[in-house]
PDB file of C-alpha atoms in Angstrom:
ATOM      1  CA  MET A   1       0.000   0.000   0.000  1.00  0.00           C
ATOM      2  CA  THR A   2       1.335   3.446  -0.922  1.00  0.00           C
ATOM      3  CA  GLN A   3       2.055   5.641   2.087  1.00  0.00           C
ATOM      4  CA  LYS A   4      -0.087   8.790   2.020  1.00  0.00           C
ATOM      5  CA  ASN A   5       1.276  10.818   4.900  1.00  0.00           C
ATOM      6  CA  LEU A   6       2.913  13.866   3.293  1.00  0.00           C
ATOM      7  CA  ALA A   7       2.617  15.577  -0.072  1.00  0.00           C
ATOM      8  CA  ILE A   8       4.592  18.674  -1.003  1.00  0.00           C
ATOM      9  CA  VAL A   9       3.111  21.128  -3.505  1.00  0.00           C
ATOM     10  CA  VAL A  10       5.417  23.421  -5.498  1.00  0.00           C
ATOM     11  CA  VAL A  11       4.031  25.978  -7.952  1.00  0.00           C
ATOM     12  CA  THR A  12       6.335  27.163 -10.729  1.00  0.00           C
ATOM     13  CA  TYR A  13       6.236  29.516 -13.699  1.00  0.00           C
ATOM     14  CA  ASN A  14       9.176  30.201 -16.033  1.00  0.00           C
ATOM     15  CA  ARG A  15      11.881  29.819 -13.367  1.00  0.00           C
ATOM     16  CA  LEU A  16      13.567  26.557 -14.254  1.00  0.00           C
ATOM     17  CA  GLN A  17      16.898  27.349 -12.591  1.00  0.00           C
ATOM     18  CA  LEU A  18      15.184  28.076  -9.280  1.00  0.00           C
ATOM     19  CA  LEU A  19      12.884  25.079  -9.669  1.00  0.00           C
ATOM     20  CA  GLU A  20      15.809  22.712 -10.223  1.00  0.00           C
ATOM     21  CA  GLN A  21      17.531  23.932  -7.067  1.00  0.00           C
ATOM     22  CA  CYS A  22      14.265  23.868  -5.107  1.00  0.00           C
ATOM     23  CA  LEU A  23      13.727  20.205  -5.998  1.00  0.00           C
ATOM     24  CA  GLN A  24      17.338  19.345  -5.184  1.00  0.00           C
ATOM     25  CA  LYS A  25      16.817  20.750  -1.685  1.00  0.00           C
ATOM     26  CA  LEU A  26      13.619  18.745  -1.276  1.00  0.00           C
ATOM     27  CA  GLU A  27      15.454  15.579  -2.303  1.00  0.00           C
ATOM     28  CA  LYS A  28      17.719  16.087   0.725  1.00  0.00           C
ATOM     29  CA  GLN A  29      14.922  16.264   3.292  1.00  0.00           C
ATOM     30  CA  THR A  30      15.466  14.056   6.329  1.00  0.00           C
ATOM     31  CA  TYR A  31      11.718  13.378   6.571  1.00  0.00           C
ATOM     32  CA  PRO A  32      10.197  11.088   3.918  1.00  0.00           C
ATOM     33  CA  ILE A  33       8.134  12.785   1.214  1.00  0.00           C
ATOM     34  CA  ASP A  34       5.452  10.524  -0.208  1.00  0.00           C
ATOM     35  CA  ASN A  35       4.544  12.683  -3.200  1.00  0.00           C
ATOM     36  CA  LEU A  36       6.009  15.834  -4.711  1.00  0.00           C
ATOM     37  CA  ILE A  37       3.300  17.594  -6.695  1.00  0.00           C
ATOM     38  CA  VAL A  38       4.642  20.269  -9.037  1.00  0.00           C
ATOM     39  CA  VAL A  39       2.109  22.562 -10.674  1.00  0.00           C
ATOM     40  CA  ASN A  40       3.613  23.974 -13.864  1.00  0.00           C
ATOM     41  CA  ASN A  41       1.528  27.103 -14.315  1.00  0.00           C
ATOM     42  CA  ALA A  42       1.623  27.142 -18.128  1.00  0.00           C
ATOM     43  CA  SER A  43       5.306  28.096 -18.322  1.00  0.00           C
ATOM     44  CA  THR A  44       6.143  29.615 -21.696  1.00  0.00           C
ATOM     45  CA  ASP A  45       9.903  28.978 -21.612  1.00  0.00           C
ATOM     46  CA  ARG A  46       9.533  25.635 -23.458  1.00  0.00           C
ATOM     47  CA  ILE A  47      11.991  23.924 -21.110  1.00  0.00           C
ATOM     48  CA  THR A  48      10.208  23.678 -17.742  1.00  0.00           C
ATOM     49  CA  ALA A  49       7.699  21.130 -19.025  1.00  0.00           C
ATOM     50  CA  GLY A  50      10.439  19.014 -20.571  1.00  0.00           C
ATOM     51  CA  PHE A  51      12.508  19.068 -17.390  1.00  0.00           C
ATOM     52  CA  LEU A  52       9.572  17.947 -15.277  1.00  0.00           C
ATOM     53  CA  ASP A  53       8.453  15.242 -17.698  1.00  0.00           C
ATOM     54  CA  SER A  54      11.971  13.765 -17.762  1.00  0.00           C
ATOM     55  CA  TYR A  55      12.685  14.168 -14.023  1.00  0.00           C
ATOM     56  CA  THR A  56      15.109  11.513 -12.769  1.00  0.00           C
ATOM     57  CA  GLY A  57      15.494  12.622  -9.155  1.00  0.00           C
ATOM     58  CA  SER A  58      14.832  10.573  -6.052  1.00  0.00           C
ATOM     59  CA  LEU A  59      11.366  11.854  -5.156  1.00  0.00           C
ATOM     60  CA  PRO A  60       8.045  10.387  -6.305  1.00  0.00           C
ATOM     61  CA  LEU A  61       6.860  13.145  -8.634  1.00  0.00           C
ATOM     62  CA  THR A  62       3.422  14.125  -9.874  1.00  0.00           C
ATOM     63  CA  VAL A  63       3.369  16.885 -12.506  1.00  0.00           C
ATOM     64  CA  ILE A  64       0.304  18.962 -13.305  1.00  0.00           C
ATOM     65  CA  HIS A  65       0.672  21.063 -16.453  1.00  0.00           C
ATOM     66  CA  ASN A  66      -1.891  23.862 -16.332  1.00  0.00           C
ATOM     67  CA  LYS A  67      -3.049  24.884 -19.797  1.00  0.00           C
ATOM     68  CA  VAL A  68      -3.288  28.537 -18.751  1.00  0.00           C
ATOM     69  CA  ASN A  69      -1.452  30.553 -16.127  1.00  0.00           C
ATOM     70  CA  THR A  70      -3.834  30.690 -13.170  1.00  0.00           C
ATOM     71  CA  GLY A  71      -1.453  32.698 -10.994  1.00  0.00           C
ATOM     72  CA  GLY A  72      -0.038  31.545  -7.699  1.00  0.00           C
ATOM     73  CA  ALA A  73      -3.550  31.378  -6.262  1.00  0.00           C
ATOM     74  CA  GLY A  74      -4.782  29.063  -8.987  1.00  0.00           C
ATOM     75  CA  GLY A  75      -1.642  26.976  -8.780  1.00  0.00           C
ATOM     76  CA  PHE A  76      -1.971  26.405  -5.051  1.00  0.00           C
ATOM     77  CA  TYR A  77      -5.678  25.703  -5.431  1.00  0.00           C
ATOM     78  CA  THR A  78      -4.867  23.017  -7.988  1.00  0.00           C
ATOM     79  CA  GLY A  79      -2.012  21.496  -5.999  1.00  0.00           C
ATOM     80  CA  ILE A  80      -3.754  21.389  -2.623  1.00  0.00           C
ATOM     81  CA  LYS A  81      -6.933  20.022  -4.189  1.00  0.00           C
ATOM     82  CA  HIS A  82      -4.969  17.288  -5.941  1.00  0.00           C
ATOM     83  CA  ALA A  83      -3.108  16.300  -2.768  1.00  0.00           C
ATOM     84  CA  TYR A  84      -6.339  16.241  -0.786  1.00  0.00           C
ATOM     85  CA  GLN A  85      -8.187  14.160  -3.358  1.00  0.00           C
ATOM     86  CA  LEU A  86      -5.318  11.660  -3.358  1.00  0.00           C
ATOM     87  CA  GLY A  87      -5.830  11.240   0.386  1.00  0.00           C
ATOM     88  CA  TYR A  88      -2.711  12.819   1.915  1.00  0.00           C
ATOM     89  CA  GLU A  89      -2.787  13.594   5.626  1.00  0.00           C
ATOM     90  CA  TRP A  90      -0.387  16.564   5.455  1.00  0.00           C
ATOM     91  CA  VAL A  91       0.217  19.054   2.631  1.00  0.00           C
ATOM     92  CA  PHE A  92       3.245  21.362   2.564  1.00  0.00           C
ATOM     93  CA  VAL A  93       3.103  24.197   0.024  1.00  0.00           C
ATOM     94  CA  MET A  94       5.862  26.405  -1.324  1.00  0.00           C
ATOM     95  CA  ASP A  95       6.947  28.560  -4.224  1.00  0.00           C
ATOM     96  CA  ASP A  96       9.938  27.641  -6.354  1.00  0.00           C
ATOM     97  CA  ASP A  97      11.984  30.582  -5.011  1.00  0.00           C
ATOM     98  CA  VAL A  98      12.272  29.297  -1.436  1.00  0.00           C
ATOM     99  CA  PHE A  99      14.690  26.499  -0.612  1.00  0.00           C
ATOM    100  CA  ALA A 100      14.066  24.167   2.308  1.00  0.00           C
ATOM    101  CA  ASP A 101      16.809  23.410   4.806  1.00  0.00           C
ATOM    102  CA  SER A 102      17.396  19.656   4.931  1.00  0.00           C
ATOM    103  CA  ARG A 103      15.580  19.316   8.267  1.00  0.00           C
ATOM    104  CA  CYS A 104      12.770  21.763   7.489  1.00  0.00           C
ATOM    105  CA  VAL A 105      10.006  19.198   7.065  1.00  0.00           C
ATOM    106  CA  GLU A 106      11.323  17.089   9.943  1.00  0.00           C
ATOM    107  CA  GLN A 107      11.130  20.077  12.286  1.00  0.00           C
ATOM    108  CA  LEU A 108       7.569  20.831  11.216  1.00  0.00           C
ATOM    109  CA  MET A 109       6.470  17.239  11.688  1.00  0.00           C
ATOM    110  CA  ALA A 110       8.039  17.167  15.138  1.00  0.00           C
ATOM    111  CA  VAL A 111       5.523  19.865  16.105  1.00  0.00           C
ATOM    112  CA  ALA A 112       2.661  18.458  13.989  1.00  0.00           C
ATOM    113  CA  HIS A 113       0.269  21.340  14.658  1.00  0.00           C
ATOM    114  CA  PRO A 114      -2.671  21.316  12.187  1.00  0.00           C
ATOM    115  CA  CYS A 115      -1.567  24.664  10.651  1.00  0.00           C
ATOM    116  CA  MET A 116       2.126  25.591  10.639  1.00  0.00           C
ATOM    117  CA  ILE A 117       4.663  27.657   8.766  1.00  0.00           C
ATOM    118  CA  ALA A 118       8.385  27.306   8.322  1.00  0.00           C
ATOM    119  CA  VAL A 119      10.326  30.481   9.106  1.00  0.00           C
ATOM    120  CA  ARG A 120      12.002  32.269   6.205  1.00  0.00           C
ATOM    121  CA  GLU A 121      15.361  33.967   6.020  1.00  0.00           C
ATOM    122  CA  TYR A 122      17.523  35.407   3.251  1.00  0.00           C
ATOM    123  CA  LYS A 123      20.680  33.706   2.001  1.00  0.00           C
ATOM    124  CA  ASP A 124      22.765  35.836   4.367  1.00  0.00           C
ATOM    125  CA  GLY A 125      20.791  34.592   7.375  1.00  0.00           C
ATOM    126  CA  GLN A 126      18.689  37.738   7.851  1.00  0.00           C
ATOM    127  CA  LEU A 127      15.294  36.812   9.271  1.00  0.00           C
ATOM    128  CA  VAL A 128      12.611  37.733   6.742  1.00  0.00           C
ATOM    129  CA  GLU A 129       9.511  35.999   8.064  1.00  0.00           C
ATOM    130  CA  ARG A 130       6.691  38.435   7.347  1.00  0.00           C
ATOM    131  CA  ALA A 131       3.808  36.403   8.718  1.00  0.00           C
ATOM    132  CA  ALA A 132       1.785  38.656  11.017  1.00  0.00           C
ATOM    133  CA  ILE A 133       1.793  38.206  14.764  1.00  0.00           C
ATOM    134  CA  GLU A 134      -1.287  40.429  14.679  1.00  0.00           C
ATOM    135  CA  TYR A 135      -3.577  40.862  11.674  1.00  0.00           C
ATOM    136  CA  ASN A 136      -6.170  43.371  12.812  1.00  0.00           C
ATOM    137  CA  LEU A 137      -9.459  43.598  10.942  1.00  0.00           C
ATOM    138  CA  SER A 138     -11.409  45.222  13.762  1.00  0.00           C
ATOM    139  CA  ASN A 139      -9.799  48.679  14.025  1.00  0.00           C
ATOM    140  CA  PRO A 140     -10.816  50.927  11.090  1.00  0.00           C
ATOM    141  CA  PHE A 141      -8.011  53.403  11.819  1.00  0.00           C
ATOM    142  CA  TYR A 142      -5.246  50.965  10.887  1.00  0.00           C
ATOM    143  CA  LEU A 143      -4.197  51.533   7.282  1.00  0.00           C
ATOM    144  CA  ASN A 144      -2.562  48.108   7.184  1.00  0.00           C
ATOM    145  CA  PRO A 145      -4.175  45.235   9.086  1.00  0.00           C
ATOM    146  CA  LYS A 146      -0.756  43.631   9.492  1.00  0.00           C
ATOM    147  CA  ARG A 147       0.391  45.248  12.725  1.00  0.00           C
ATOM    148  CA  GLN A 148       3.600  43.350  13.416  1.00  0.00           C
ATOM    149  CA  ALA A 149       5.454  40.682  11.486  1.00  0.00           C
ATOM    150  CA  VAL A 150       7.636  37.985  13.000  1.00  0.00           C
ATOM    151  CA  CYS A 151      10.763  39.677  11.623  1.00  0.00           C
ATOM    152  CA  ASP A 152       9.687  42.983  13.200  1.00  0.00           C
ATOM    153  CA  LYS A 153       9.590  41.483  16.674  1.00  0.00           C
ATOM    154  CA  TYR A 154      12.534  39.098  16.372  1.00  0.00           C
ATOM    155  CA  LYS A 155      15.655  40.287  14.596  1.00  0.00           C
ATOM    156  CA  ASN A 156      17.289  36.864  14.735  1.00  0.00           C
ATOM    157  CA  ARG A 157      15.988  33.326  14.614  1.00  0.00           C
ATOM    158  CA  SER A 158      17.820  32.543  17.855  1.00  0.00           C
ATOM    159  CA  ASN A 159      15.705  35.136  19.685  1.00  0.00           C
ATOM    160  CA  MET A 160      12.456  33.402  18.773  1.00  0.00           C
ATOM    161  CA  PRO A 161      10.654  30.907  20.995  1.00  0.00           C
ATOM    162  CA  ALA A 162      10.369  27.372  19.602  1.00  0.00           C
ATOM    163  CA  THR A 163       6.908  28.197  18.249  1.00  0.00           C
ATOM    164  CA  ILE A 164       4.975  31.433  17.976  1.00  0.00           C
ATOM    165  CA  GLU A 165       1.363  31.955  17.000  1.00  0.00           C
ATOM    166  CA  VAL A 166       0.799  33.945  13.809  1.00  0.00           C
ATOM    167  CA  GLU A 167      -2.393  35.273  12.239  1.00  0.00           C
ATOM    168  CA  ASN A 168      -1.597  35.137   8.544  1.00  0.00           C
ATOM    169  CA  VAL A 169       0.740  33.162   6.319  1.00  0.00           C
ATOM    170  CA  ALA A 170       2.451  33.101   2.947  1.00  0.00           C
ATOM    171  CA  PHE A 171       2.254  30.054   0.727  1.00  0.00           C
ATOM    172  CA  GLU A 172       6.010  29.748   1.118  1.00  0.00           C
ATOM    173  CA  GLY A 173       6.396  26.976   3.642  1.00  0.00           C
ATOM    174  CA  PHE A 174       2.835  26.543   4.889  1.00  0.00           C
ATOM    175  CA  MET A 175       1.831  23.102   6.156  1.00  0.00           C
ATOM    176  CA  ILE A 176      -1.766  22.089   6.671  1.00  0.00           C
ATOM    177  CA  LYS A 177      -3.375  18.923   7.994  1.00  0.00           C
ATOM    178  CA  ARG A 178      -6.179  17.149   6.200  1.00  0.00           C
ATOM    179  CA  GLU A 179      -8.670  17.824   9.005  1.00  0.00           C
ATOM    180  CA  VAL A 180      -8.359  21.558   8.330  1.00  0.00           C
ATOM    181  CA  ILE A 181      -9.016  21.160   4.603  1.00  0.00           C
ATOM    182  CA  ASP A 182     -12.033  19.017   5.508  1.00  0.00           C
ATOM    183  CA  ILE A 183     -13.570  22.110   7.100  1.00  0.00           C
ATOM    184  CA  ILE A 184     -12.297  25.129   5.152  1.00  0.00           C
ATOM    185  CA  GLY A 185     -11.880  23.648   1.686  1.00  0.00           C
ATOM    186  CA  TYR A 186      -9.303  24.827  -0.848  1.00  0.00           C
ATOM    187  CA  PRO A 187      -7.668  28.216  -1.442  1.00  0.00           C
ATOM    188  CA  GLU A 188      -9.625  30.717  -3.544  1.00  0.00           C
ATOM    189  CA  ALA A 189      -8.218  30.641  -7.071  1.00  0.00           C
ATOM    190  CA  LYS A 190      -9.841  33.938  -8.117  1.00  0.00           C
ATOM    191  CA  TYR A 191      -7.243  35.978  -6.217  1.00  0.00           C
ATOM    192  CA  PHE A 192      -4.743  35.108  -9.004  1.00  0.00           C
ATOM    193  CA  ILE A 193      -1.855  36.594  -6.990  1.00  0.00           C
ATOM    194  CA  PHE A 194      -1.633  38.198  -3.542  1.00  0.00           C
ATOM    195  CA  TYR A 195      -3.758  37.572  -0.454  1.00  0.00           C
ATOM    196  CA  ASP A 196      -4.921  34.055  -1.369  1.00  0.00           C
ATOM    197  CA  ASP A 197      -2.726  32.827   1.476  1.00  0.00           C
ATOM    198  CA  VAL A 198      -4.031  35.514   3.846  1.00  0.00           C
ATOM    199  CA  ASP A 199      -7.597  34.487   3.017  1.00  0.00           C
ATOM    200  CA  TYR A 200      -6.777  30.832   3.683  1.00  0.00           C
ATOM    201  CA  ALA A 201      -5.200  31.634   7.045  1.00  0.00           C
ATOM    202  CA  LEU A 202      -8.149  33.787   8.088  1.00  0.00           C
ATOM    203  CA  ARG A 203     -10.544  30.996   7.155  1.00  0.00           C
ATOM    204  CA  ALA A 204      -8.529  28.481   9.166  1.00  0.00           C
ATOM    205  CA  ARG A 205      -8.488  30.728  12.206  1.00  0.00           C
ATOM    206  CA  LYS A 206     -12.203  31.449  11.852  1.00  0.00           C
ATOM    207  CA  ALA A 207     -12.767  27.679  11.922  1.00  0.00           C
ATOM    208  CA  GLY A 208     -10.923  27.487  15.242  1.00  0.00           C
ATOM    209  CA  PHE A 209      -7.412  26.476  14.152  1.00  0.00           C
ATOM    210  CA  SER A 210      -4.422  28.453  15.389  1.00  0.00           C
ATOM    211  CA  ILE A 211      -1.298  28.767  13.221  1.00  0.00           C
ATOM    212  CA  LYS A 212       2.194  28.154  14.580  1.00  0.00           C
ATOM    213  CA  ALA A 213       5.472  29.424  13.168  1.00  0.00           C
ATOM    214  CA  VAL A 214       8.115  26.788  13.886  1.00  0.00           C
ATOM    215  CA  ARG A 215      11.469  28.427  14.598  1.00  0.00           C
ATOM    216  CA  ASP A 216      13.693  25.499  13.661  1.00  0.00           C
ATOM    217  CA  ALA A 217      11.930  24.798  10.358  1.00  0.00           C
ATOM    218  CA  LYS A 218      14.067  26.890   8.035  1.00  0.00           C
ATOM    219  CA  LEU A 219      13.391  28.167   4.520  1.00  0.00           C
ATOM    220  CA  ILE A 220      15.851  30.289   2.568  1.00  0.00           C
ATOM    221  CA  ARG A 221      14.245  32.897   0.329  1.00  0.00           C
ATOM    222  CA  GLN A 222      16.178  33.447  -2.884  1.00  0.00           C
ATOM    223  CA  LEU A 223      14.591  36.673  -4.142  1.00  0.00           C
ATOM    224  CA  PRO A 224      14.001  39.975  -2.326  1.00  0.00           C
ATOM    225  CA  PHE A 225      10.543  41.306  -1.575  1.00  0.00           C
ATOM    226  CA  ASP A 226       9.733  44.168  -3.957  1.00  0.00           C
ATOM    227  CA  GLN A 227       6.347  45.622  -3.063  1.00  0.00           C
ATOM    228  CA  GLN A 228       7.009  48.952  -4.760  1.00  0.00           C
ATOM    229  CA  GLY A 229       8.010  47.186  -7.935  1.00  0.00           C
ATOM    230  CA  ALA A 230       4.729  45.275  -7.841  1.00  0.00           C
ATOM    231  CA  ILE A 231       2.736  48.488  -7.384  1.00  0.00           C
ATOM    232  CA  ASN A 232       4.410  49.981 -10.449  1.00  0.00           C
ATOM    233  CA  SER A 233       3.513  46.972 -12.591  1.00  0.00           C
ATOM    234  CA  TRP A 234       0.436  45.054 -13.758  1.00  0.00           C
ATOM    235  CA  LYS A 235       0.375  43.434 -10.316  1.00  0.00           C
ATOM    236  CA  ALA A 236      -0.949  46.642  -8.709  1.00  0.00           C
ATOM    237  CA  PHE A 237      -4.527  45.819  -9.682  1.00  0.00           C
ATOM    238  CA  TYR A 238      -4.426  42.484  -7.860  1.00  0.00           C
ATOM    239  CA  MET A 239      -2.634  43.908  -4.854  1.00  0.00           C
ATOM    240  CA  PHE A 240      -5.280  46.597  -4.276  1.00  0.00           C
ATOM    241  CA  ARG A 241      -8.305  44.565  -5.361  1.00  0.00           C
ATOM    242  CA  ASN A 242      -7.455  41.657  -3.110  1.00  0.00           C
ATOM    243  CA  LEU A 243      -6.637  43.849  -0.101  1.00  0.00           C
ATOM    244  CA  PHE A 244     -10.013  45.550  -0.510  1.00  0.00           C
ATOM    245  CA  TYR A 245     -11.731  42.168  -0.777  1.00  0.00           C
ATOM    246  CA  ILE A 246     -10.105  40.938   2.441  1.00  0.00           C
ATOM    247  CA  HIS A 247     -11.685  43.909   4.238  1.00  0.00           C
ATOM    248  CA  PHE A 248     -15.077  43.347   2.616  1.00  0.00           C
ATOM    249  CA  LYS A 249     -15.079  39.646   3.479  1.00  0.00           C
ATOM    250  CA  PHE A 250     -13.364  39.476   6.867  1.00  0.00           C
ATOM    251  CA  GLY A 251     -13.860  42.934   8.378  1.00  0.00           C
ATOM    252  CA  LYS A 252     -15.256  42.482  11.884  1.00  0.00           C
ATOM    253  CA  ASN A 253     -17.460  45.563  11.846  1.00  0.00           C
ATOM    254  CA  ILE A 254     -19.152  47.856   9.362  1.00  0.00           C
ATOM    255  CA  PHE A 255     -16.387  50.450   9.616  1.00  0.00           C
ATOM    256  CA  VAL A 256     -13.636  48.014   8.613  1.00  0.00           C
ATOM    257  CA  ARG A 257     -15.800  46.501   5.892  1.00  0.00           C
ATOM    258  CA  ASN A 258     -16.184  49.975   4.385  1.00  0.00           C
ATOM    259  CA  LYS A 259     -12.555  50.967   4.868  1.00  0.00           C
ATOM    260  CA  PRO A 260     -11.586  50.064   1.267  1.00  0.00           C
ATOM    261  CA  TYR A 261     -13.357  53.197   0.029  1.00  0.00           C
ATOM    262  CA  LEU A 262     -11.180  55.379   2.256  1.00  0.00           C
ATOM    263  CA  LEU A 263      -8.076  53.363   1.396  1.00  0.00           C
ATOM    264  CA  ALA A 264      -8.801  53.838  -2.291  1.00  0.00           C
ATOM    265  CA  ILE A 265      -9.293  57.597  -1.936  1.00  0.00           C
ATOM    266  CA  GLY A 266      -6.129  57.959   0.137  1.00  0.00           C
ATOM    267  CA  SER A 267      -4.088  55.842  -2.257  1.00  0.00           C
ATOM    268  CA  MET A 268      -5.330  57.796  -5.273  1.00  0.00           C
ATOM    269  CA  ILE A 269      -4.344  61.053  -3.578  1.00  0.00           C
ATOM    270  CA  VAL A 270      -0.845  59.725  -2.862  1.00  0.00           C
ATOM    271  CA  TYR A 271      -0.234  58.198  -6.286  1.00  0.00           C
ATOM    272  CA  GLY A 272      -2.093  60.848  -8.258  1.00  0.00           C
ATOM    273  CA  ILE A 273      -1.505  64.241  -6.647  1.00  0.00           C
ATOM    274  CA  ARG A 274       1.815  63.551  -4.930  1.00  0.00           C
ATOM    275  CA  LEU A 275       3.508  61.069  -7.247  1.00  0.00           C
ATOM    276  CA  ARG A 276       1.714  61.870 -10.520  1.00  0.00           C
ATOM    277  CA  ASN A 277       1.408  58.165 -11.202  1.00  0.00           C
ATOM    278  CA  TRP A 278      -1.944  58.151 -12.960  1.00  0.00           C
ATOM    279  CA  LYS A 279      -1.519  54.599 -14.188  1.00  0.00           C
ATOM    280  CA  VAL A 280      -1.612  53.323 -10.600  1.00  0.00           C
ATOM    281  CA  VAL A 281      -4.597  55.594  -9.863  1.00  0.00           C
ATOM    282  CA  LYS A 282      -6.475  53.989 -12.753  1.00  0.00           C
ATOM    283  CA  GLU A 283      -5.657  50.528 -11.419  1.00  0.00           C
ATOM    284  CA  ILE A 284      -6.857  51.471  -7.925  1.00  0.00           C
ATOM    285  CA  MET A 285     -10.178  52.646  -9.352  1.00  0.00           C
ATOM    286  CA  ARG A 286     -10.573  49.406 -11.289  1.00  0.00           C
ATOM    287  CA  ALA A 287      -9.553  47.398  -8.220  1.00  0.00           C
ATOM    288  CA  LEU A 288     -12.247  48.996  -6.071  1.00  0.00           C
ATOM    289  CA  LYS A 289     -14.863  48.347  -8.742  1.00  0.00           C
ATOM    290  CA  CYS A 290     -13.886  44.682  -9.010  1.00  0.00           C
ATOM    291  CA  ALA A 291     -13.172  43.919  -5.357  1.00  0.00           C
ATOM    292  CA  ALA A 292     -16.636  42.919  -4.186  1.00  0.00           C
ATOM    293  CA  HIS A 293     -16.651  39.709  -6.245  1.00  0.00           C
ATOM    294  CA  LEU A 294     -12.967  39.289  -7.209  1.00  0.00           C
ATOM    295  CA  THR A 295     -13.725  39.986 -10.845  1.00  0.00           C
ATOM    296  CA  GLU A 296     -11.294  41.261 -13.483  1.00  0.00           C
ATOM    297  CA  LYS A 297     -13.431  44.064 -14.896  1.00  0.00           C
TER     298      LYS A 297
END
């Protein structure tokens, strides 16, 4: 009988060099991986699909070739759904630009909390875990519901307790037990990018599951965060739309649920009047229009 304890889901798009290294790190895990599910999100480089189809590494590999790019959100929806339908007890999800320390999965499974995250750092060892210790959707005066990230409170991994409760996650080292998926279902694919992981964490917590960051489960992030770069690109629409939707859906009072209108006005003032970036202003307006139902237009 095939063991169905742990499946790992990796979503990739046009980053073969990172994907190869990511899989090499997973092959060195000290905890047995029963299925590695790679979702190829319609890569256009013409080499990712070939690499995956001819994979000769040591892990049992399942490849899902999406016909269209469904974004990170769609990729994780597909991967988690596939792992769940195959009957796996635990699902560990990650992007191709984070590399797992050899004992990462082992350290998570030693804790075996129903919802957990590995803790990220950069290649130089700088702690860069941005999961929120507090994600406040009750105070309408907070511009950003993320009040404090793990890396804001703890400058070094050694200063952290063995586990710490967090209120949101990134799909970069998130582990979830089957019993949680039984209740909350799959991630929402319509986010495309940004906030699909926040939504999933909020749903898990609403269902009564806490989320633990496990200090000794280490992930090394290969690329820097570039929020400003995202705002100045096509990604701005999704960033604003999905943030507004989080408030509409999870706001704990009428003031927070209506905060997106004030956020939109304030953002348009900053990007329009101060920065003269009318392209971003246009995207904010479209984002507000589309936020209620996560539509594109």
